[in-house]
Structure formats: C-alpha cells, structure tokens
PDB file of C-alpha atoms in Angstrom:
ATOM      1  CA  UNK G 199     -34.310 -27.812  27.689  1.00 42.00           C
ATOM      2  CA  UNK G 200     -34.599 -24.873  30.070  1.00 50.00           C
ATOM      3  CA  UNK G 201     -34.823 -24.893  33.835  1.00 50.00           C
ATOM      4  CA  UNK G 202     -38.006 -23.659  35.483  1.00 53.00           C
ATOM      5  CA  UNK G 203     -38.266 -21.932  38.821  1.00 52.00           C
ATOM      6  CA  UNK G 204     -38.414 -18.257  37.796  1.00 57.00           C
ATOM      7  CA  UNK G 205     -41.690 -16.373  37.944  1.00 72.00           C
ATOM      8  CA  UNK G 206     -41.849 -15.861  34.174  1.00 80.00           C
ATOM      9  CA  UNK G 207     -40.939 -19.471  33.445  1.00 82.00           C
ATOM     10  CA  UNK G 208     -43.580 -20.749  35.849  1.00 85.00           C
ATOM     11  CA  UNK G 209     -46.153 -18.374  34.367  1.00 88.00           C
ATOM     12  CA  UNK G 210     -45.377 -19.757  30.910  1.00 90.00           C
ATOM     13  CA  UNK G 211     -45.997 -23.302  32.152  1.00 92.00           C
ATOM     14  CA  UNK G 212     -49.281 -22.292  33.758  1.00 92.00           C
ATOM     15  CA  UNK G 213     -50.460 -20.588  30.566  1.00 93.00           C
ATOM     16  CA  UNK G 214     -49.457 -23.618  28.491  1.00 94.00           C
ATOM     17  CA  UNK G 215     -51.453 -25.990  30.695  1.00 94.00           C
ATOM     18  CA  UNK G 216     -54.498 -23.694  30.673  1.00 92.00           C
ATOM     19  CA  UNK G 217     -54.374 -23.495  26.870  1.00 93.00           C
ATOM     20  CA  UNK G 218     -54.123 -27.280  26.544  1.00 93.00           C
ATOM     21  CA  UNK G 219     -57.046 -27.775  28.934  1.00 91.00           C
ATOM     22  CA  UNK G 220     -59.197 -25.252  27.057  1.00 87.00           C
ATOM     23  CA  UNK G 221     -58.524 -26.862  23.679  1.00 87.00           C
ATOM     24  CA  UNK G 222     -59.212 -30.314  25.098  1.00 86.00           C
ATOM     25  CA  UNK G 223     -62.642 -29.044  26.132  1.00 81.00           C
ATOM     26  CA  UNK G 224     -63.431 -27.214  22.876  1.00 78.00           C
ATOM     27  CA  UNK G 225     -62.119 -29.618  20.225  1.00 81.00           C
ATOM     28  CA  UNK G 226     -62.772 -33.282  19.495  1.00 78.00           C
ATOM     29  CA  UNK G 227     -60.191 -35.821  20.638  1.00 78.00           C
ATOM     30  CA  UNK G 228     -58.523 -37.221  17.516  1.00 73.00           C
ATOM     31  CA  UNK G 229     -58.181 -40.525  19.355  1.00 71.00           C
ATOM     32  CA  UNK G 230     -61.928 -40.835  18.811  1.00 67.00           C
ATOM     33  CA  UNK G 231     -61.502 -40.591  15.039  1.00 58.00           C
ATOM     34  CA  UNK G 232     -62.254 -43.770  13.149  1.00 52.00           C
ATOM     35  CA  UNK G 233     -61.219 -44.777   9.668  1.00 50.00           C
ATOM     36  CA  UNK G 234     -64.852 -44.604   8.587  1.00 49.00           C
ATOM     37  CA  UNK G 235     -65.168 -41.953   5.878  1.00 50.00           C
ATOM     38  CA  UNK G 236     -68.858 -41.606   6.681  1.00 47.00           C
ATOM     39  CA  UNK G 237     -67.945 -39.953   9.992  1.00 45.00           C
ATOM     40  CA  UNK G 238     -67.576 -36.171   9.745  1.00 47.00           C
ATOM     41  CA  UNK G 239     -65.226 -33.978  11.768  1.00 58.00           C
ATOM     42  CA  UNK G 240     -64.799 -30.216  11.985  1.00 70.00           C
ATOM     43  CA  UNK G 241     -61.571 -30.259  13.989  1.00 77.00           C
ATOM     44  CA  UNK G 242     -59.633 -32.395  16.413  1.00 84.00           C
ATOM     45  CA  UNK G 243     -56.802 -32.152  18.902  1.00 88.00           C
ATOM     46  CA  UNK G 244     -54.516 -34.474  20.838  1.00 91.00           C
ATOM     47  CA  UNK G 245     -51.406 -34.120  22.998  1.00 94.00           C
ATOM     48  CA  UNK G 246     -48.710 -36.416  21.619  1.00 94.00           C
ATOM     49  CA  UNK G 247     -46.428 -36.059  24.662  1.00 95.00           C
ATOM     50  CA  UNK G 248     -48.767 -36.912  27.564  1.00 94.00           C
ATOM     51  CA  UNK G 249     -45.906 -37.951  29.874  1.00 94.00           C
ATOM     52  CA  UNK G 250     -44.183 -34.578  29.440  1.00 94.00           C
ATOM     53  CA  UNK G 251     -47.448 -32.749  30.085  1.00 95.00           C
ATOM     54  CA  UNK G 252     -48.039 -34.837  33.204  1.00 94.00           C
ATOM     55  CA  UNK G 253     -44.548 -33.923  34.425  1.00 92.00           C
ATOM     56  CA  UNK G 254     -45.301 -30.222  34.014  1.00 93.00           C
ATOM     57  CA  UNK G 255     -48.586 -30.612  35.891  1.00 92.00           C
ATOM     58  CA  UNK G 256     -46.760 -32.397  38.701  1.00 89.00           C
ATOM     59  CA  UNK G 257     -44.185 -29.633  38.882  1.00 89.00           C
ATOM     60  CA  UNK G 258     -46.840 -26.899  39.001  1.00 88.00           C
ATOM     61  CA  UNK G 259     -48.850 -28.734  41.662  1.00 85.00           C
ATOM     62  CA  UNK G 260     -45.736 -29.262  43.766  1.00 80.00           C
ATOM     63  CA  UNK G 261     -44.662 -25.644  43.363  1.00 69.00           C
ATOM     64  CA  UNK G 262     -48.132 -24.429  44.361  1.00 65.00           C
ATOM     65  CA  UNK G 263     -48.134 -26.602  47.457  1.00 62.00           C
ATOM     66  CA  UNK G 264     -44.637 -25.427  48.345  1.00 56.00           C
ATOM     67  CA  UNK G 265     -43.516 -28.999  48.919  1.00 51.00           C
ATOM     68  CA  UNK G 266     -41.753 -30.066  45.699  1.00 47.00           C
ATOM     69  CA  UNK G 267     -41.389 -33.628  46.983  1.00 44.00           C
ATOM     70  CA  UNK G 268     -40.244 -35.074  43.665  1.00 46.00           C
ATOM     71  CA  UNK G 269     -39.308 -32.059  41.580  1.00 46.00           C
ATOM     72  CA  UNK G 270     -36.784 -29.375  42.424  1.00 49.00           C
ATOM     73  CA  UNK G 271     -37.737 -26.064  40.780  1.00 47.00           C
ATOM     74  CA  UNK G 272     -34.091 -25.118  40.435  1.00 51.00           C
ATOM     75  CA  UNK G 273     -33.281 -28.316  38.556  1.00 59.00           C
ATOM     76  CA  UNK G 274     -36.515 -29.006  36.676  1.00 69.00           C
ATOM     77  CA  UNK G 275     -35.813 -29.117  32.950  1.00 83.00           C
ATOM     78  CA  UNK G 276     -38.903 -28.048  31.040  1.00 87.00           C
ATOM     79  CA  UNK G 277     -39.788 -30.514  28.265  1.00 92.00           C
ATOM     80  CA  UNK G 278     -41.262 -29.589  24.899  1.00 94.00           C
ATOM     81  CA  UNK G 279     -44.937 -30.400  24.446  1.00 96.00           C
ATOM     82  CA  UNK G 280     -46.188 -31.828  21.171  1.00 95.00           C
ATOM     83  CA  UNK G 281     -49.758 -31.712  19.859  1.00 95.00           C
ATOM     84  CA  UNK G 282     -51.416 -32.782  16.627  1.00 94.00           C
ATOM     85  CA  UNK G 283     -54.398 -30.940  15.203  1.00 92.00           C
ATOM     86  CA  UNK G 284     -56.930 -31.847  12.522  1.00 89.00           C
ATOM     87  CA  UNK G 285     -58.631 -28.988  10.655  1.00 88.00           C
ATOM     88  CA  UNK G 286     -61.497 -29.962   8.374  1.00 81.00           C
ATOM     89  CA  UNK G 287     -62.460 -28.089   5.235  1.00 74.00           C
ATOM     90  CA  UNK G 288     -66.055 -27.926   6.494  1.00 61.00           C
ATOM     91  CA  UNK G 289     -68.227 -29.253   9.286  1.00 51.00           C
ATOM     92  CA  UNK G 290     -68.795 -32.341   7.110  1.00 53.00           C
ATOM     93  CA  UNK G 291     -65.158 -33.279   6.563  1.00 51.00           C
ATOM     94  CA  UNK G 292     -63.789 -36.772   6.840  1.00 56.00           C
ATOM     95  CA  UNK G 293     -60.277 -37.377   8.109  1.00 56.00           C
ATOM     96  CA  UNK G 294     -59.082 -37.422   4.486  1.00 60.00           C
ATOM     97  CA  UNK G 295     -60.645 -34.027   3.721  1.00 70.00           C
ATOM     98  CA  UNK G 296     -58.688 -31.898   6.148  1.00 82.00           C
ATOM     99  CA  UNK G 297     -55.279 -30.648   7.208  1.00 89.00           C
ATOM    100  CA  UNK G 298     -53.156 -32.407   9.819  1.00 90.00           C
ATOM    101  CA  UNK G 299     -50.760 -30.185  11.765  1.00 94.00           C
ATOM    102  CA  UNK G 300     -48.003 -30.960  14.236  1.00 95.00           C
ATOM    103  CA  UNK G 301     -47.384 -28.129  16.694  1.00 96.00           C
ATOM    104  CA  UNK G 302     -44.431 -28.129  19.071  1.00 96.00           C
ATOM    105  CA  UNK G 303     -44.562 -25.940  22.162  1.00 96.00           C
ATOM    106  CA  UNK G 304     -40.909 -25.435  23.171  1.00 94.00           C
ATOM    107  CA  UNK G 305     -39.641 -24.546  26.654  1.00 92.00           C
ATOM    108  CA  UNK G 306     -40.659 -20.982  27.437  1.00 91.00           C
ATOM    109  CA  UNK G 307     -43.838 -21.073  25.318  1.00 94.00           C
ATOM    110  CA  UNK G 308     -45.864 -18.881  25.155  1.00 92.00           C
ATOM    111  CA  UNK G 309     -44.106 -16.088  27.082  1.00 89.00           C
ATOM    112  CA  UNK G 310     -40.562 -16.576  25.812  1.00 87.00           C
ATOM    113  CA  UNK G 311     -40.682 -18.790  22.700  1.00 91.00           C
ATOM    114  CA  UNK G 312     -43.062 -19.161  19.725  1.00 93.00           C
ATOM    115  CA  UNK G 313     -44.835 -22.358  18.747  1.00 95.00           C
ATOM    116  CA  UNK G 314     -43.353 -24.386  15.886  1.00 95.00           C
ATOM    117  CA  UNK G 315     -45.841 -25.518  13.224  1.00 95.00           C
ATOM    118  CA  UNK G 316     -45.430 -28.358  10.722  1.00 93.00           C
ATOM    119  CA  UNK G 317     -48.056 -29.209   8.082  1.00 92.00           C
ATOM    120  CA  UNK G 318     -48.236 -32.997   7.824  1.00 90.00           C
ATOM    121  CA  UNK G 319     -50.945 -33.460   5.173  1.00 87.00           C
ATOM    122  CA  UNK G 320     -53.426 -31.379   3.171  1.00 85.00           C
ATOM    123  CA  UNK G 321     -56.864 -32.389   1.769  1.00 80.00           C
ATOM    124  CA  UNK G 322     -56.790 -34.870  -1.079  1.00 75.00           C
ATOM    125  CA  UNK G 323     -58.667 -32.535  -3.466  1.00 73.00           C
ATOM    126  CA  UNK G 324     -56.145 -29.704  -2.950  1.00 76.00           C
ATOM    127  CA  UNK G 325     -52.919 -29.316  -4.983  1.00 78.00           C
ATOM    128  CA  UNK G 326     -49.624 -30.270  -3.354  1.00 74.00           C
ATOM    129  CA  UNK G 327     -48.470 -26.671  -3.706  1.00 77.00           C
ATOM    130  CA  UNK G 328     -50.957 -25.765  -0.983  1.00 77.00           C
ATOM    131  CA  UNK G 329     -48.824 -27.616   1.573  1.00 81.00           C
ATOM    132  CA  UNK G 330     -45.844 -25.303   1.057  1.00 82.00           C
ATOM    133  CA  UNK G 331     -48.024 -22.197   0.989  1.00 84.00           C
ATOM    134  CA  UNK G 332     -49.838 -23.270   4.127  1.00 89.00           C
ATOM    135  CA  UNK G 333     -46.584 -24.081   5.928  1.00 89.00           C
ATOM    136  CA  UNK G 334     -45.196 -20.606   5.284  1.00 89.00           C
ATOM    137  CA  UNK G 335     -48.382 -18.823   6.362  1.00 89.00           C
ATOM    138  CA  UNK G 336     -48.867 -20.845   9.539  1.00 93.00           C
ATOM    139  CA  UNK G 337     -45.210 -20.492  10.517  1.00 92.00           C
ATOM    140  CA  UNK G 338     -45.408 -16.732  10.027  1.00 90.00           C
ATOM    141  CA  UNK G 339     -48.625 -16.571  12.021  1.00 89.00           C
ATOM    142  CA  UNK G 340     -47.016 -18.439  14.921  1.00 92.00           C
ATOM    143  CA  UNK G 341     -44.084 -16.013  14.883  1.00 91.00           C
ATOM    144  CA  UNK G 342     -46.452 -13.014  14.868  1.00 89.00           C
ATOM    145  CA  UNK G 343     -48.151 -14.433  17.951  1.00 88.00           C
ATOM    146  CA  UNK G 344     -44.961 -14.872  19.970  1.00 89.00           C
ATOM    147  CA  UNK G 345     -45.881 -14.086  23.548  1.00 90.00           C
ATOM    148  CA  UNK G 346     -49.510 -15.163  23.076  1.00 90.00           C
ATOM    149  CA  UNK G 347     -51.371 -18.472  23.137  1.00 91.00           C
ATOM    150  CA  UNK G 348     -51.138 -19.635  19.563  1.00 93.00           C
ATOM    151  CA  UNK G 349     -52.817 -22.964  18.820  1.00 93.00           C
ATOM    152  CA  UNK G 350     -56.390 -21.730  18.245  1.00 89.00           C
ATOM    153  CA  UNK G 351     -55.100 -18.826  16.171  1.00 89.00           C
ATOM    154  CA  UNK G 352     -53.105 -21.242  13.977  1.00 91.00           C
ATOM    155  CA  UNK G 353     -56.222 -23.386  13.535  1.00 90.00           C
ATOM    156  CA  UNK G 354     -58.229 -20.320  12.496  1.00 86.00           C
ATOM    157  CA  UNK G 355     -55.489 -19.173  10.113  1.00 87.00           C
ATOM    158  CA  UNK G 356     -55.495 -22.634   8.558  1.00 88.00           C
ATOM    159  CA  UNK G 357     -59.266 -22.438   8.092  1.00 84.00           C
ATOM    160  CA  UNK G 358     -58.860 -19.027   6.468  1.00 82.00           C
ATOM    161  CA  UNK G 359     -56.274 -20.290   3.972  1.00 83.00           C
ATOM    162  CA  UNK G 360     -58.499 -23.244   3.038  1.00 81.00           C
ATOM    163  CA  UNK G 361     -61.506 -20.959   2.679  1.00 78.00           C
ATOM    164  CA  UNK G 362     -59.577 -18.517   0.478  1.00 78.00           C
ATOM    165  CA  UNK G 363     -58.240 -21.313  -1.697  1.00 78.00           C
ATOM    166  CA  UNK G 364     -61.668 -22.852  -2.211  1.00 73.00           C
ATOM    167  CA  UNK G 365     -63.185 -19.439  -2.976  1.00 69.00           C
ATOM    168  CA  UNK G 366     -60.497 -18.481  -5.495  1.00 67.00           C
ATOM    169  CA  UNK G 367     -60.738 -21.897  -7.156  1.00 58.00           C
ATOM    170  CA  UNK G 368     -64.491 -21.487  -7.538  1.00 48.00           C
ATOM    171  CA  UNK G 369     -64.026 -18.031  -9.069  1.00 43.00           C
ATOM    172  CA  UNK G 370     -61.463 -19.412 -11.546  1.00 47.00           C
ATOM    173  CA  UNK G 371     -63.899 -22.112 -12.634  1.00 39.00           C
ATOM    174  CA  UNK G 372     -66.587 -19.507 -13.198  1.00 43.00           C
ATOM    175  CA  UNK G 373     -64.214 -17.294 -15.207  1.00 45.00           C
ATOM    176  CA  UNK G 374     -63.004 -20.165 -17.403  1.00 46.00           C
ATOM    177  CA  UNK G 375     -66.449 -21.480 -18.254  1.00 44.00           C
ATOM    178  CA  UNK G 376     -67.804 -18.400 -20.008  1.00 44.00           C
ATOM    179  CA  UNK G 377     -70.676 -20.284 -21.567  1.00 39.00           C
ATOM    180  CA  UNK G 378     -71.923 -21.197 -18.086  1.00 40.00           C
ATOM    181  CA  UNK G 379     -71.595 -17.768 -16.505  1.00 40.00           C
ATOM    182  CA  UNK G 380     -75.306 -17.320 -15.973  1.00 37.00           C
ATOM    183  CA  UNK G 381     -75.657 -20.818 -14.580  1.00 41.00           C
ATOM    184  CA  UNK G 382     -72.941 -20.222 -11.973  1.00 38.00           C
ATOM    185  CA  UNK G 383     -73.817 -16.618 -11.161  1.00 41.00           C
ATOM    186  CA  UNK G 384     -75.251 -16.160  -7.704  1.00 43.00           C
ATOM    187  CA  UNK G 385     -78.766 -14.717  -7.737  1.00 43.00           C
ATOM    188  CA  UNK G 386     -78.938 -11.317  -6.106  1.00 48.00           C
ATOM    189  CA  UNK G 387     -81.873 -12.417  -3.952  1.00 64.00           C
ATOM    190  CA  UNK G 388     -79.855 -14.948  -1.928  1.00 87.00           C
ATOM    191  CA  UNK G 389     -79.396 -13.880   1.683  1.00 90.00           C
ATOM    192  CA  UNK G 390     -76.525 -14.936   3.943  1.00 91.00           C
ATOM    193  CA  UNK G 391     -74.906 -14.456   7.327  1.00 93.00           C
ATOM    194  CA  UNK G 392     -71.148 -14.383   8.022  1.00 91.00           C
ATOM    195  CA  UNK G 393     -69.619 -14.879  11.468  1.00 91.00           C
ATOM    196  CA  UNK G 394     -66.143 -13.384  11.897  1.00 89.00           C
ATOM    197  CA  UNK G 395     -63.963 -13.936  14.967  1.00 82.00           C
ATOM    198  CA  UNK G 396     -61.176 -11.427  15.602  1.00 80.00           C
ATOM    199  CA  UNK G 397     -58.236 -11.692  17.996  1.00 74.00           C
ATOM    200  CA  UNK G 398     -58.991  -8.149  19.183  1.00 77.00           C
ATOM    201  CA  UNK G 399     -60.571  -4.899  17.958  1.00 82.00           C
ATOM    202  CA  UNK G 400     -59.651  -1.962  20.173  1.00 82.00           C
ATOM    203  CA  UNK G 401     -58.721   0.838  17.773  1.00 85.00           C
ATOM    204  CA  UNK G 402     -61.599   3.345  17.615  1.00 86.00           C
ATOM    205  CA  UNK G 403     -60.965   4.114  13.932  1.00 86.00           C
ATOM    206  CA  UNK G 404     -61.159   0.424  13.040  1.00 86.00           C
ATOM    207  CA  UNK G 405     -64.438   0.082  14.908  1.00 90.00           C
ATOM    208  CA  UNK G 406     -65.911   3.087  13.060  1.00 91.00           C
ATOM    209  CA  UNK G 407     -64.705   1.795   9.675  1.00 91.00           C
ATOM    210  CA  UNK G 408     -66.295  -1.610  10.239  1.00 92.00           C
ATOM    211  CA  UNK G 409     -69.644  -0.037  11.077  1.00 93.00           C
ATOM    212  CA  UNK G 410     -69.422   2.331   8.092  1.00 92.00           C
ATOM    213  CA  UNK G 411     -68.507  -0.436   5.627  1.00 93.00           C
ATOM    214  CA  UNK G 412     -71.324  -2.717   6.817  1.00 93.00           C
ATOM    215  CA  UNK G 413     -73.908   0.065   6.568  1.00 93.00           C
ATOM    216  CA  UNK G 414     -72.711   1.140   3.122  1.00 91.00           C
ATOM    217  CA  UNK G 415     -73.247  -2.445   1.971  1.00 91.00           C
ATOM    218  CA  UNK G 416     -76.721  -2.423   3.577  1.00 92.00           C
ATOM    219  CA  UNK G 417     -75.768  -5.247   5.928  1.00 95.00           C
ATOM    220  CA  UNK G 418     -77.367  -5.756   9.302  1.00 95.00           C
ATOM    221  CA  UNK G 419     -75.778  -7.357  12.339  1.00 95.00           C
ATOM    222  CA  UNK G 420     -73.448  -6.550  15.183  1.00 95.00           C
ATOM    223  CA  UNK G 421     -69.862  -5.630  16.028  1.00 94.00           C
ATOM    224  CA  UNK G 422     -68.465  -6.482  19.456  1.00 93.00           C
ATOM    225  CA  UNK G 423     -65.112  -4.841  19.981  1.00 89.00           C
ATOM    226  CA  UNK G 424     -62.483  -5.676  22.577  1.00 86.00           C
ATOM    227  CA  UNK G 425     -60.817  -9.050  23.147  1.00 80.00           C
ATOM    228  CA  UNK G 426     -61.897 -11.104  21.379  1.00 81.00           C
ATOM    229  CA  UNK G 427     -63.787  -9.198  18.714  1.00 85.00           C
ATOM    230  CA  UNK G 428     -66.831 -10.564  16.898  1.00 91.00           C
ATOM    231  CA  UNK G 429     -68.478  -9.353  13.691  1.00 93.00           C
ATOM    232  CA  UNK G 430     -71.713 -10.856  12.371  1.00 95.00           C
ATOM    233  CA  UNK G 431     -73.171  -9.463   9.162  1.00 95.00           C
ATOM    234  CA  UNK G 432     -76.404 -10.378   7.413  1.00 95.00           C
ATOM    235  CA  UNK G 433     -77.804  -9.378   4.044  1.00 93.00           C
ATOM    236  CA  UNK G 434     -77.399 -10.057   0.344  1.00 92.00           C
ATOM    237  CA  UNK G 435     -74.818 -12.781  -0.222  1.00 90.00           C
ATOM    238  CA  UNK G 436     -72.735 -10.746  -2.651  1.00 87.00           C
ATOM    239  CA  UNK G 437     -72.623  -7.881  -0.148  1.00 90.00           C
ATOM    240  CA  UNK G 438     -71.532 -10.259   2.618  1.00 91.00           C
ATOM    241  CA  UNK G 439     -68.786 -11.563   0.326  1.00 87.00           C
ATOM    242  CA  UNK G 440     -67.660  -8.019  -0.475  1.00 88.00           C
ATOM    243  CA  UNK G 441     -67.539  -7.180   3.235  1.00 90.00           C
ATOM    244  CA  UNK G 442     -65.404 -10.268   3.945  1.00 87.00           C
ATOM    245  CA  UNK G 443     -63.001  -9.359   1.135  1.00 84.00           C
ATOM    246  CA  UNK G 444     -62.700  -5.834   2.561  1.00 85.00           C
ATOM    247  CA  UNK G 445     -62.158  -6.833   6.153  1.00 84.00           C
ATOM    248  CA  UNK G 446     -59.591  -9.465   5.171  1.00 76.00           C
ATOM    249  CA  UNK G 447     -57.418  -6.736   3.692  1.00 67.00           C
ATOM    250  CA  UNK G 448     -57.883  -6.662  -0.070  1.00 49.00           C
ATOM    251  CA  UNK G 449     -55.204  -4.246  -1.299  1.00 42.00           C
ATOM    252  CA  UNK G 450     -57.602  -2.778  -3.853  1.00 44.00           C
ATOM    253  CA  UNK G 451     -59.912  -1.608  -1.082  1.00 47.00           C
ATOM    254  CA  UNK G 452     -58.739   0.926   1.540  1.00 51.00           C
ATOM    255  CA  UNK G 453     -59.576   0.253   5.160  1.00 51.00           C
ATOM    256  CA  UNK G 454     -59.119  -3.497   5.315  1.00 51.00           C
ATOM    257  CA  UNK G 455     -56.854  -4.702   8.067  1.00 53.00           C
ATOM    258  CA  UNK G 456     -54.924  -7.617   6.561  1.00 49.00           C
ATOM    259  CA  UNK G 457     -54.004 -11.032   7.917  1.00 46.00           C
ATOM    260  CA  UNK G 458     -51.911  -9.773  10.792  1.00 42.00           C
ATOM    261  CA  UNK G 459     -55.118  -8.379  12.253  1.00 46.00           C
ATOM    262  CA  UNK G 460     -56.150 -11.917  13.213  1.00 48.00           C
ATOM    263  CA  UNK G 461     -59.637 -12.075  11.653  1.00 57.00           C
ATOM    264  CA  UNK G 462     -61.229 -15.399  10.766  1.00 71.00           C
ATOM    265  CA  UNK G 463     -64.486 -16.343   9.042  1.00 75.00           C
ATOM    266  CA  UNK G 464     -65.794 -18.842  11.581  1.00 77.00           C
ATOM    267  CA  UNK G 465     -69.027 -19.692   9.790  1.00 80.00           C
ATOM    268  CA  UNK G 466     -71.550 -18.790   7.151  1.00 84.00           C
ATOM    269  CA  UNK G 467     -75.130 -19.706   6.388  1.00 86.00           C
ATOM    270  CA  UNK G 468     -77.651 -19.155   3.614  1.00 87.00           C
ATOM    271  CA  UNK G 469     -80.975 -17.912   4.944  1.00 89.00           C
ATOM    272  CA  UNK G 470     -84.493 -17.389   3.623  1.00 87.00           C
ATOM    273  CA  UNK G 471     -85.187 -14.168   5.525  1.00 90.00           C
ATOM    274  CA  UNK G 472     -83.237 -11.618   7.541  1.00 92.00           C
ATOM    275  CA  UNK G 473     -83.378 -12.094  11.316  1.00 93.00           C
ATOM    276  CA  UNK G 474     -80.941  -9.542  12.715  1.00 94.00           C
ATOM    277  CA  UNK G 475     -81.638  -5.774  12.849  1.00 91.00           C
ATOM    278  CA  UNK G 476     -81.171  -4.282   9.390  1.00 91.00           C
ATOM    279  CA  UNK G 477     -79.060  -1.393  10.726  1.00 93.00           C
ATOM    280  CA  UNK G 478     -75.592  -2.641  11.664  1.00 94.00           C
ATOM    281  CA  UNK G 479     -74.803  -1.811  15.298  1.00 94.00           C
ATOM    282  CA  UNK G 480     -71.699  -1.572  17.469  1.00 94.00           C
ATOM    283  CA  UNK G 481     -72.023  -3.153  20.923  1.00 92.00           C
ATOM    284  CA  UNK G 482     -70.085  -2.798  24.146  1.00 87.00           C
ATOM    285  CA  UNK G 483     -67.321  -5.325  24.884  1.00 83.00           C
ATOM    286  CA  UNK G 484     -69.721  -7.852  26.399  1.00 85.00           C
ATOM    287  CA  UNK G 485     -69.981 -11.339  24.899  1.00 87.00           C
ATOM    288  CA  UNK G 486     -72.971 -12.080  27.119  1.00 89.00           C
ATOM    289  CA  UNK G 487     -74.871  -9.142  25.641  1.00 91.00           C
ATOM    290  CA  UNK G 488     -74.138 -10.345  22.105  1.00 92.00           C
ATOM    291  CA  UNK G 489     -75.242 -13.845  23.056  1.00 90.00           C
ATOM    292  CA  UNK G 490     -78.483 -12.487  24.495  1.00 92.00           C
ATOM    293  CA  UNK G 491     -79.253 -10.551  21.307  1.00 94.00           C
ATOM    294  CA  UNK G 492     -78.507 -13.629  19.202  1.00 92.00           C
ATOM    295  CA  UNK G 493     -80.945 -15.573  21.367  1.00 92.00           C
ATOM    296  CA  UNK G 494     -83.545 -12.813  20.981  1.00 93.00           C
ATOM    297  CA  UNK G 495     -83.315 -12.851  17.183  1.00 93.00           C
ATOM    298  CA  UNK G 496     -83.154 -16.634  16.800  1.00 93.00           C
ATOM    299  CA  UNK G 497     -79.505 -17.122  15.793  1.00 93.00           C
ATOM    300  CA  UNK G 498     -78.135 -18.375  19.120  1.00 90.00           C
ATOM    301  CA  UNK G 499     -77.313 -21.825  17.731  1.00 89.00           C
ATOM    302  CA  UNK G 500     -75.036 -20.327  15.062  1.00 90.00           C
ATOM    303  CA  UNK G 501     -73.466 -17.986  17.642  1.00 89.00           C
ATOM    304  CA  UNK G 502     -72.630 -20.892  19.937  1.00 86.00           C
ATOM    305  CA  UNK G 503     -71.336 -23.100  17.127  1.00 84.00           C
ATOM    306  CA  UNK G 504     -69.279 -20.558  15.182  1.00 82.00           C
ATOM    307  CA  UNK G 505     -68.113 -18.173  17.914  1.00 84.00           C
ATOM    308  CA  UNK G 506     -68.172 -20.185  21.139  1.00 80.00           C
ATOM    309  CA  UNK G 507     -67.241 -23.357  19.215  1.00 69.00           C
ATOM    310  CA  UNK G 508     -69.981 -25.468  20.783  1.00 56.00           C
ATOM    311  CA  UNK G 509     -71.950 -27.817  18.544  1.00 49.00           C
ATOM    312  CA  UNK G 510     -75.697 -27.954  19.141  1.00 46.00           C
ATOM    313  CA  UNK G 511     -75.421 -31.602  20.167  1.00 40.00           C
ATOM    314  CA  UNK G 512     -73.056 -30.573  22.946  1.00 38.00           C
ATOM    315  CA  UNK G 513     -75.148 -27.781  24.381  1.00 33.00           C
ATOM    316  CA  UNK G 514     -78.484 -29.516  24.479  1.00 33.00           C
TER     317      UNK G 514
END
C-alpha cells in the first residue's frame, strides 16, 4: 500500500470516490439480483471492499475539514478497492447470460496506476475461448486508459466485444447455410438507428470524416464532438451496419479509427420510419442541445437510455 497526503495522491482518491458514486447511481446494484432467470438485467455494479472505501471517505472528509482526528495523512496507507461488474449481452439478459468482471483499483488509481481487470465468467452460449480473448482486450483497454477513470470504459469495451462476437457468429451461420441465404438476408427496406458513444472526438479531420462517411451512406442523424462524443445515425440497416464497421476501424476501409479510439455501440433499434433529419449534421459540443433535438424528433427515450444510461422507468 502507498501513503496518502500528497496533492496528487489525494486527487486520485477524490477521483476514485467520484467515479464509484457515479457508477452506483447509473448502474443496478448486483446485490438486488435474484436467482430468478425471468428477471432481466442490462448491467450491474457493486463494491466488494466497502470497509476500505469507507476508510478512504473518512480520510478525505478529515483532510477537507483539516482535523484528521482519526487518520494521519502522513501515515494513511491507501487500500485497494475491489468492484464486481455484470455486463449483459442485451437489455433482456439474465444473470447467466452476461459477463462477470472483477476490477481492482490499486493505490494511486486513476492518476498513478491502472485498473486491474479479471474476467470471472462469460455467457453460457459463448465458447470458452471468448474468456481468454476478452481478458486480453479488457486488460489492454485498462492499460490504455491509465490516468483516466476506467470502469465505464471497460464495461463499454466488454459490450463491444460481445456485440462483435455475436455479429460475426451470425454472419458465419449465414455463410455456411447457403441454401438459406435468401431467408437470412436482411431486406433492404429495413430501417435502423445506431447510437455510438465515444470517449472523445476533438480532431477536426475525424469530425469531417464522420460527417462525410454518414452522408455518403445516405444516413441521417447527428455528431456531437468533444468529450464525450456521440454519434447517432439513422437509415437503411445495411448502411448503418457499414457505418459501424467503418467507424470501428475495419482495416479494409480507410478512415476508421480503431479500438483505441474508445467508440462503443451503446444501442440500436429497428424503426418503421425515419425520424431524424435525413442530412447528417455536426453539432457543437453541447449534450443539452443534442438532447433537445432528440426530444424534438421523438427519440429522447433512446437518447436517455443509450447515451445517458437512464432507463425509461427511472426517468418517469
């Protein structure tokens, strides 16, 4: 363990507590999970070291007050914080249909030390090889995010890996069953929306390329740059899929930004008619403006669920 008391060490503790509090508000408490497979969960979160977290809170409160009645900043050994996270394969997952992660936040996290990620279990319908693949990708993602709050990014990366695996598996089934190609082919008339959350989009060339790609694919929607970035596209389903493949960094397509860009498909929906403007538009870095436009065009519920991570039952 490491002693606290320095400005950077104290800042790390403050950021850790703020991250924990935010996730506690956003995600379900896994202590509420039951063994009933009829109950569906999108994601869950719990601190497995509540006593250690309470000790850190006590230290920060004492340091803020300038009293330190029980804790001496010069001698306070910072404990590691442990959390467990459940990531469902969809918004209708049971506890057996998702990934369970153990994430350790060592002393100095996030400023001075990266989070440590362990994959405990993977969905029952997925091959065991996915566990090793997922472990490597989530560990690498945590290392890439050293210096930043990591837990939500790891959750999103996990969702991305699951999404990619399910998509590739579906494509393999379609390729292998040649006699059923027409049955499985997606009609061109199907319309969809895709909601993509991005850690940040600040590079002007990236912003221009996103707008150009969406318009070339005749997709409507919006791009909000800055931190975080949000992309919502709407149009023919196959065009939405092609846009997602591009933005996720397919090596066969120039201009994609790859996994280290921190993009995540937060949600998708099949729709009967287009609701967003048919010409894709770039907006200013203002989440409130995007939310207002989503409200205006009747997609606010999806915006709040997929981007703000609020279920409709929670927002009234």
